[in-house]
């Protein structure tokens, strides 16, 4: 059997027949290993095939598979591999371009089936390839479908953005650590150290000793080197607070020159990364303008550009999904329950899906509950009338968001609050 990608491992849509050659491939950086079985999982070769991750290696694999098809008179072929790391991607695309049927196997499924054939926990590349082929022959896989160019570009941009966001957070944590050691009172003056006036302070007066002996006007003059509107009532107030805290500071002063050089480098790197993120944001916004369904998603108040981009990057073309449940499964947000006899275990999220998509769907729902009147009302009803916990309500609304997203792209309409049923909420 073959499972449909959008349904995870629930809906079977094509039967593996006696005419199928089933190939399992264990991926690695340089050398791949392939094993072949028939539809019953019986091995058809005396020895596995090893081939390089090059065009010559790919062609060697193709000749090997064609030889097995001729030898065993098998007209159909299905090729399975695990989507772990990034080594599988080039081979999967090459095989798909050749018109071959490529499918993916969940690594967790492979791990659980490793001992089925030989009742042994041993591990090797040939055995892993055979286990993958065996899993495919029993139907535990999903199709590999290449997304349209727009969605591949969007996924690349969002992956790039995730990398630079991680680096930005790392730089920010280092700067906060620096302030905690050298100027611990700083946070009481600037709640957000990334605001322009704070950045100007860190560049001109990084330590309390640099502020001692300065007047309010001199501090504002120093700020004007890095920002236009440095004065005003707000500027005077902040300068006075800063000078007051600097006099009382208990910050470390040993090796101060070296520490200030470190801060200077950290600020330079933070601003460089911030510029990269701004540029990526512009490119994402421009690319979304080329994707028709993105305009429909924008009609949901509170669903910003980054959330839309992250959802489309992780899920691909939403028109491929029939129901919101399939989107939840793609993100690993479907529910898993353990029951046996009278025992009823806790219901949890499966978390068997795209973790980045899962994160952004959750964050988008939190944002909508705070900014979108419809979701805010639904959340209040869940908490106050249905007596759900706030967290349970969020996940319930996450499912509603998934249904709305899929429904919008199929109806080709914008989001209309009037069509959403708003239950009456009793006063708390």
CSV table of N, CA, C and O in Angstrom, one decimal, residues 41-125:
chain,number,residue,atom,x,y,z
A,41,UNK,N,8.7,-8.5,0.7
A,41,UNK,CA,9.8,-8.2,1.6
A,41,UNK,C,10.9,-9.2,1.4
A,41,UNK,O,11.9,-9.2,2.2
A,42,UNK,N,10.8,-10.1,0.4
A,42,UNK,CA,11.9,-11.1,0.2
A,42,UNK,C,13.0,-10.5,-0.6
A,42,UNK,O,12.8,-9.9,-1.6
A,43,UNK,N,14.3,-10.7,-0.1
A,43,UNK,CA,15.4,-10.0,-0.7
A,43,UNK,C,15.7,-10.6,-2.1
A,43,UNK,O,15.7,-11.9,-2.2
A,44,UNK,N,15.9,-9.8,-3.0
A,44,UNK,CA,16.1,-10.3,-4.4
A,44,UNK,C,17.6,-10.3,-4.9
A,44,UNK,O,17.9,-10.6,-6.0
A,45,UNK,N,18.5,-9.8,-4.0
A,45,UNK,CA,19.9,-9.8,-4.4
A,45,UNK,C,20.8,-10.5,-3.4
A,45,UNK,O,20.4,-10.7,-2.2
A,46,UNK,N,21.9,-11.0,-3.8
A,46,UNK,CA,22.8,-11.7,-3.0
A,46,UNK,C,23.7,-10.7,-2.2
A,46,UNK,O,24.2,-11.1,-1.1
A,47,UNK,N,23.8,-9.5,-2.7
A,47,UNK,CA,24.7,-8.5,-2.1
A,47,UNK,C,24.1,-7.1,-2.3
A,47,UNK,O,23.5,-6.9,-3.3
A,48,UNK,N,24.3,-6.3,-1.3
A,48,UNK,CA,23.7,-4.9,-1.4
A,48,UNK,C,24.6,-4.1,-2.5
A,48,UNK,O,25.7,-4.6,-2.8
A,49,UNK,N,24.0,-3.0,-2.9
A,49,UNK,CA,24.7,-2.1,-3.8
A,49,UNK,C,25.2,-0.9,-3.1
A,49,UNK,O,24.5,-0.2,-2.4
A,50,UNK,N,26.5,-0.6,-3.2
A,50,UNK,CA,27.1,0.7,-2.7
A,50,UNK,C,27.4,1.6,-3.9
A,50,UNK,O,27.9,1.2,-4.9
A,51,UNK,N,27.0,2.9,-3.7
A,51,UNK,CA,27.3,3.8,-4.8
A,51,UNK,C,27.5,5.2,-4.3
A,51,UNK,O,27.1,5.5,-3.2
A,52,UNK,N,28.3,6.0,-5.0
A,52,UNK,CA,28.7,7.3,-4.5
A,52,UNK,C,27.6,8.3,-4.8
A,52,UNK,O,26.7,8.1,-5.6
A,53,UNK,N,27.7,9.4,-4.0
A,53,UNK,CA,26.8,10.5,-4.2
A,53,UNK,C,27.2,11.4,-5.3
A,53,UNK,O,27.4,12.6,-5.1
A,54,UNK,N,27.3,10.8,-6.5
A,54,UNK,CA,27.7,11.6,-7.7
A,54,UNK,C,26.8,11.1,-8.8
A,54,UNK,O,26.0,10.2,-8.7
A,55,UNK,N,26.9,11.8,-10.0
A,55,UNK,CA,26.1,11.4,-11.1
A,55,UNK,C,26.4,10.0,-11.6
A,55,UNK,O,25.5,9.3,-12.0
A,56,UNK,N,27.7,9.7,-11.5
A,56,UNK,CA,28.1,8.3,-11.9
A,56,UNK,C,27.5,7.3,-10.9
A,56,UNK,O,27.0,6.2,-11.3
A,57,UNK,N,27.4,7.6,-9.6
A,57,UNK,CA,26.8,6.7,-8.7
A,57,UNK,C,25.3,6.6,-8.9
A,57,UNK,O,24.8,5.5,-8.8
A,58,UNK,N,24.7,7.7,-9.2
A,58,UNK,CA,23.2,7.7,-9.4
A,58,UNK,C,22.9,6.8,-10.7
A,58,UNK,O,22.0,6.0,-10.7
A,59,UNK,N,23.7,6.9,-11.7
A,59,UNK,CA,23.5,6.1,-12.9
A,59,UNK,C,23.8,4.6,-12.6
A,59,UNK,O,23.2,3.8,-13.2
A,60,UNK,N,24.8,4.4,-11.8
A,60,UNK,CA,25.1,3.0,-11.4
A,60,UNK,C,23.8,2.4,-10.7
A,60,UNK,O,23.5,1.2,-10.9
A,61,UNK,N,23.2,3.2,-9.8
A,61,UNK,CA,22.0,2.7,-9.1
A,61,UNK,C,20.9,2.4,-10.1
A,61,UNK,O,20.2,1.4,-10.0
A,62,UNK,N,20.7,3.3,-11.1
A,62,UNK,CA,19.7,3.1,-12.1
A,62,UNK,C,19.9,1.9,-12.9
A,62,UNK,O,18.9,1.1,-13.1
A,63,UNK,N,21.1,1.6,-13.3
A,63,UNK,CA,21.4,0.4,-14.1
A,63,UNK,C,21.1,-0.8,-13.2
A,63,UNK,O,20.6,-1.9,-13.7
A,64,UNK,N,21.5,-0.8,-11.9
A,64,UNK,CA,21.3,-1.9,-11.0
A,64,UNK,C,19.8,-2.2,-10.9
A,64,UNK,O,19.4,-3.4,-10.9
A,65,UNK,N,19.0,-1.2,-10.7
A,65,UNK,CA,17.6,-1.4,-10.6
A,65,UNK,C,16.9,-1.9,-11.8
A,65,UNK,O,16.1,-2.8,-11.8
A,66,UNK,N,17.4,-1.4,-13.0
A,66,UNK,CA,16.8,-1.8,-14.3
A,66,UNK,C,17.2,-3.3,-14.5
A,66,UNK,O,16.4,-4.1,-15.0
A,67,UNK,N,18.4,-3.7,-14.1
A,67,UNK,CA,18.8,-5.1,-14.2
A,67,UNK,C,18.0,-6.0,-13.4
A,67,UNK,O,17.6,-7.1,-13.8
A,68,UNK,N,17.6,-5.6,-12.1
A,68,UNK,CA,16.8,-6.4,-11.3
A,68,UNK,C,15.4,-6.5,-11.8
A,68,UNK,O,14.7,-7.6,-11.7
A,69,UNK,N,14.9,-5.4,-12.4
A,69,UNK,CA,13.5,-5.5,-13.0
A,69,UNK,C,13.5,-6.5,-14.1
A,69,UNK,O,12.5,-7.2,-14.3
A,70,UNK,N,14.5,-6.5,-15.0
A,70,UNK,CA,14.5,-7.4,-16.1
A,70,UNK,C,14.7,-8.8,-15.6
A,70,UNK,O,14.0,-9.7,-16.1
A,71,UNK,N,15.5,-9.0,-14.7
A,71,UNK,CA,15.8,-10.4,-14.2
A,71,UNK,C,14.6,-11.0,-13.5
A,71,UNK,O,14.3,-12.2,-13.7
A,72,UNK,N,13.9,-10.2,-12.7
A,72,UNK,CA,12.7,-10.7,-12.0
A,72,UNK,C,11.4,-10.4,-12.7
A,72,UNK,O,10.3,-10.7,-12.1
A,73,UNK,N,11.5,-9.8,-13.9
A,73,UNK,CA,10.3,-9.4,-14.6
A,73,UNK,C,9.3,-8.6,-13.8
A,73,UNK,O,8.1,-8.9,-13.7
A,74,UNK,N,9.8,-7.5,-13.3
A,74,UNK,CA,9.0,-6.6,-12.5
A,74,UNK,C,8.9,-5.3,-13.2
A,74,UNK,O,9.9,-4.6,-13.5
A,75,UNK,N,7.7,-4.9,-13.6
A,75,UNK,CA,7.6,-3.7,-14.5
A,75,UNK,C,7.5,-2.4,-13.6
A,75,UNK,O,7.7,-1.3,-14.2
A,76,UNK,N,7.1,-2.5,-12.4
A,76,UNK,CA,7.0,-1.3,-11.5
A,76,UNK,C,8.1,-1.2,-10.5
A,76,UNK,O,8.7,-2.2,-10.1
A,77,UNK,N,8.3,0.0,-10.0
A,77,UNK,CA,9.4,0.2,-9.0
A,77,UNK,C,9.0,1.3,-8.0
A,77,UNK,O,8.3,2.3,-8.4
A,78,UNK,N,9.4,1.1,-6.8
A,78,UNK,CA,9.2,2.1,-5.8
A,78,UNK,C,10.4,2.2,-4.9
A,78,UNK,O,11.0,1.2,-4.5
A,79,UNK,N,10.9,3.4,-4.7
A,79,UNK,CA,12.2,3.6,-4.1
A,79,UNK,C,12.0,4.4,-2.8
A,79,UNK,O,11.4,5.5,-2.8
A,80,UNK,N,12.4,3.8,-1.7
A,80,UNK,CA,12.2,4.5,-0.4
A,80,UNK,C,13.5,4.9,0.3
A,80,UNK,O,14.6,4.3,0.1
A,81,UNK,N,13.5,6.0,1.0
A,81,UNK,CA,14.6,6.5,1.8
A,81,UNK,C,14.1,7.3,2.9
A,81,UNK,O,12.9,7.7,3.0
A,82,UNK,N,15.0,7.5,3.9
A,82,UNK,CA,14.7,8.3,5.1
A,82,UNK,C,15.0,9.8,4.8
A,82,UNK,O,16.1,10.1,4.3
A,83,UNK,N,14.1,10.8,5.1
A,83,UNK,CA,14.4,12.2,4.9
A,83,UNK,C,15.2,12.8,6.1
A,83,UNK,O,14.8,13.8,6.7
A,84,UNK,N,16.3,12.1,6.5
A,84,UNK,CA,17.1,12.6,7.6
A,84,UNK,C,18.3,13.4,7.0
A,84,UNK,O,18.9,13.1,6.0
A,85,UNK,N,18.6,14.5,7.7
A,85,UNK,CA,19.7,15.4,7.2
A,85,UNK,C,19.3,16.0,5.9
A,85,UNK,O,18.1,16.2,5.6
A,86,UNK,N,20.3,16.2,5.0
A,86,UNK,CA,20.1,16.7,3.7
A,86,UNK,C,20.7,15.9,2.6
A,86,UNK,O,20.6,16.2,1.4
A,87,UNK,N,21.3,14.8,2.9
A,87,UNK,CA,22.0,14.0,1.9
A,87,UNK,C,21.0,13.3,0.9
A,87,UNK,O,21.4,13.0,-0.2
A,88,UNK,N,19.8,13.1,1.3
A,88,UNK,CA,18.8,12.4,0.5
A,88,UNK,C,18.3,13.2,-0.7
A,88,UNK,O,17.8,12.7,-1.7
A,89,UNK,N,18.4,14.6,-0.5
A,89,UNK,CA,17.6,15.5,-1.3
A,89,UNK,C,18.1,15.4,-2.8
A,89,UNK,O,17.2,15.3,-3.7
A,90,UNK,N,19.4,15.4,-3.1
A,90,UNK,CA,19.8,15.4,-4.5
A,90,UNK,C,19.4,14.1,-5.2
A,90,UNK,O,18.9,14.1,-6.3
A,91,UNK,N,19.6,13.0,-4.5
A,91,UNK,CA,19.2,11.7,-5.1
A,91,UNK,C,17.7,11.6,-5.4
A,91,UNK,O,17.2,11.2,-6.4
A,92,UNK,N,16.9,12.0,-4.4
A,92,UNK,CA,15.4,12.0,-4.5
A,92,UNK,C,15.0,12.8,-5.7
A,92,UNK,O,14.1,12.4,-6.5
A,93,UNK,N,15.6,14.0,-5.9
A,93,UNK,CA,15.2,14.9,-7.0
A,93,UNK,C,15.6,14.3,-8.3
A,93,UNK,O,14.9,14.3,-9.3
A,94,UNK,N,16.8,13.7,-8.4
A,94,UNK,CA,17.3,13.1,-9.6
A,94,UNK,C,16.4,11.9,-10.0
A,94,UNK,O,16.1,11.8,-11.2
A,95,UNK,N,16.0,11.1,-9.1
A,95,UNK,CA,15.2,9.9,-9.4
A,95,UNK,C,13.8,10.4,-9.8
A,95,UNK,O,13.2,9.9,-10.7
A,96,UNK,N,13.3,11.5,-9.1
A,96,UNK,CA,11.9,12.0,-9.5
A,96,UNK,C,11.9,12.6,-10.9
A,96,UNK,O,11.0,12.4,-11.6
A,97,UNK,N,13.0,13.2,-11.3
A,97,UNK,CA,13.1,13.8,-12.6
A,97,UNK,C,13.2,12.7,-13.7
A,97,UNK,O,12.8,12.9,-14.8
A,98,UNK,N,13.6,11.5,-13.3
A,98,UNK,CA,13.6,10.4,-14.2
A,98,UNK,C,12.3,9.7,-14.3
A,98,UNK,O,12.1,8.7,-15.0
A,99,UNK,N,11.3,10.2,-13.5
A,99,UNK,CA,10.0,9.6,-13.5
A,99,UNK,C,9.8,8.4,-12.6
A,99,UNK,O,8.8,7.7,-12.8
A,100,UNK,N,10.7,8.2,-11.7
A,100,UNK,CA,10.6,7.1,-10.8
A,100,UNK,C,9.9,7.4,-9.6
A,100,UNK,O,9.8,8.6,-9.1
A,101,UNK,N,9.2,6.4,-9.0
A,101,UNK,CA,8.4,6.7,-7.8
A,101,UNK,C,9.2,6.7,-6.5
A,101,UNK,O,9.7,5.6,-6.1
A,102,UNK,N,9.4,7.9,-6.0
A,102,UNK,CA,10.2,8.0,-4.8
A,102,UNK,C,9.3,8.3,-3.6
A,102,UNK,O,8.4,9.1,-3.6
A,103,UNK,N,9.5,7.5,-2.5
A,103,UNK,CA,8.7,7.7,-1.3
A,103,UNK,C,9.7,7.9,-0.1
A,103,UNK,O,10.9,7.5,-0.2
A,104,UNK,N,9.2,8.4,1.0
A,104,UNK,CA,9.9,8.7,2.2
A,104,UNK,C,9.4,7.9,3.4
A,104,UNK,O,8.2,7.7,3.5
A,105,UNK,N,10.3,7.4,4.2
A,105,UNK,CA,10.0,6.6,5.4
A,105,UNK,C,10.3,7.4,6.6
A,105,UNK,O,11.4,8.0,6.7
A,106,UNK,N,9.4,7.5,7.6
A,106,UNK,CA,9.7,8.1,8.9
A,106,UNK,C,10.8,7.4,9.6
A,106,UNK,O,10.7,6.2,9.8
A,107,UNK,N,11.9,8.1,10.0
A,107,UNK,CA,13.0,7.4,10.7
A,107,UNK,C,12.5,6.7,12.0
A,107,UNK,O,13.1,5.6,12.3
A,108,UNK,N,11.5,7.2,12.6
A,108,UNK,CA,11.0,6.5,13.8
A,108,UNK,C,10.4,5.1,13.4
A,108,UNK,O,10.5,4.1,14.2
A,109,UNK,N,9.8,5.0,12.3
A,109,UNK,CA,9.2,3.8,11.8
A,109,UNK,C,10.4,2.8,11.5
A,109,UNK,O,10.3,1.6,11.9
A,110,UNK,N,11.4,3.3,10.9
A,110,UNK,CA,12.6,2.4,10.6
A,110,UNK,C,13.2,1.9,11.9
A,110,UNK,O,13.5,0.7,12.0
A,111,UNK,N,13.3,2.7,12.9
A,111,UNK,CA,13.9,2.4,14.1
A,111,UNK,C,13.1,1.3,14.8
A,111,UNK,O,13.7,0.3,15.4
A,112,UNK,N,11.8,1.4,14.8
A,112,UNK,CA,10.9,0.4,15.5
A,112,UNK,C,10.9,-0.9,14.7
A,112,UNK,O,10.5,-1.9,15.3
A,113,UNK,N,11.2,-0.9,13.5
A,113,UNK,CA,11.2,-2.2,12.7
A,113,UNK,C,12.5,-2.8,12.5
A,113,UNK,O,12.7,-3.8,11.8
A,114,UNK,N,13.6,-2.3,13.1
A,114,UNK,CA,14.9,-2.8,12.9
A,114,UNK,C,15.1,-4.2,13.3
A,114,UNK,O,15.9,-5.0,12.8
A,115,UNK,N,14.4,-4.7,14.3
A,115,UNK,CA,14.6,-6.0,14.9
A,115,UNK,C,13.6,-7.0,14.3
A,115,UNK,O,13.6,-8.2,14.7
A,116,UNK,N,12.7,-6.6,13.4
A,116,UNK,CA,11.6,-7.5,13.0
A,116,UNK,C,12.2,-8.6,12.1
A,116,UNK,O,11.6,-9.7,12.2
A,117,UNK,N,13.2,-8.4,11.3
A,117,UNK,CA,13.6,-9.4,10.4
A,117,UNK,C,14.5,-10.4,11.0
A,117,UNK,O,14.4,-11.6,10.7
A,118,UNK,N,15.4,-10.0,11.9
A,118,UNK,CA,16.4,-10.9,12.5
A,118,UNK,C,16.4,-11.0,14.0
A,118,UNK,O,17.3,-11.6,14.6
A,119,UNK,N,15.4,-10.3,14.6
A,119,UNK,CA,15.4,-10.3,16.1
A,119,UNK,C,16.7,-9.9,16.7
A,119,UNK,O,17.1,-10.5,17.7
A,120,UNK,N,17.4,-8.9,16.1
A,120,UNK,CA,18.7,-8.5,16.6
A,120,UNK,C,18.8,-7.0,16.5
A,120,UNK,O,18.4,-6.4,15.5
A,121,UNK,N,19.3,-6.4,17.6
A,121,UNK,CA,19.5,-4.9,17.6
A,121,UNK,C,20.6,-4.4,16.8
A,121,UNK,O,20.9,-3.2,16.9
A,122,UNK,N,21.4,-5.3,16.1
A,122,UNK,CA,22.5,-4.8,15.4
A,122,UNK,C,22.2,-3.8,14.3
A,122,UNK,O,21.0,-3.7,13.8
A,123,UNK,N,23.2,-2.9,14.0
A,123,UNK,CA,22.9,-1.9,13.0
A,123,UNK,C,24.1,-1.8,12.0
A,123,UNK,O,25.2,-1.9,12.4
A,124,UNK,N,23.7,-1.7,10.7
A,124,UNK,CA,24.7,-1.5,9.7
A,124,UNK,C,24.0,-0.8,8.5
A,124,UNK,O,22.8,-0.9,8.4
A,125,UNK,N,24.7,-0.3,7.6
A,125,UNK,CA,24.1,0.4,6.4
A,125,UNK,C,23.3,-0.6,5.6
A,125,UNK,O,22.2,-0.2,5.2
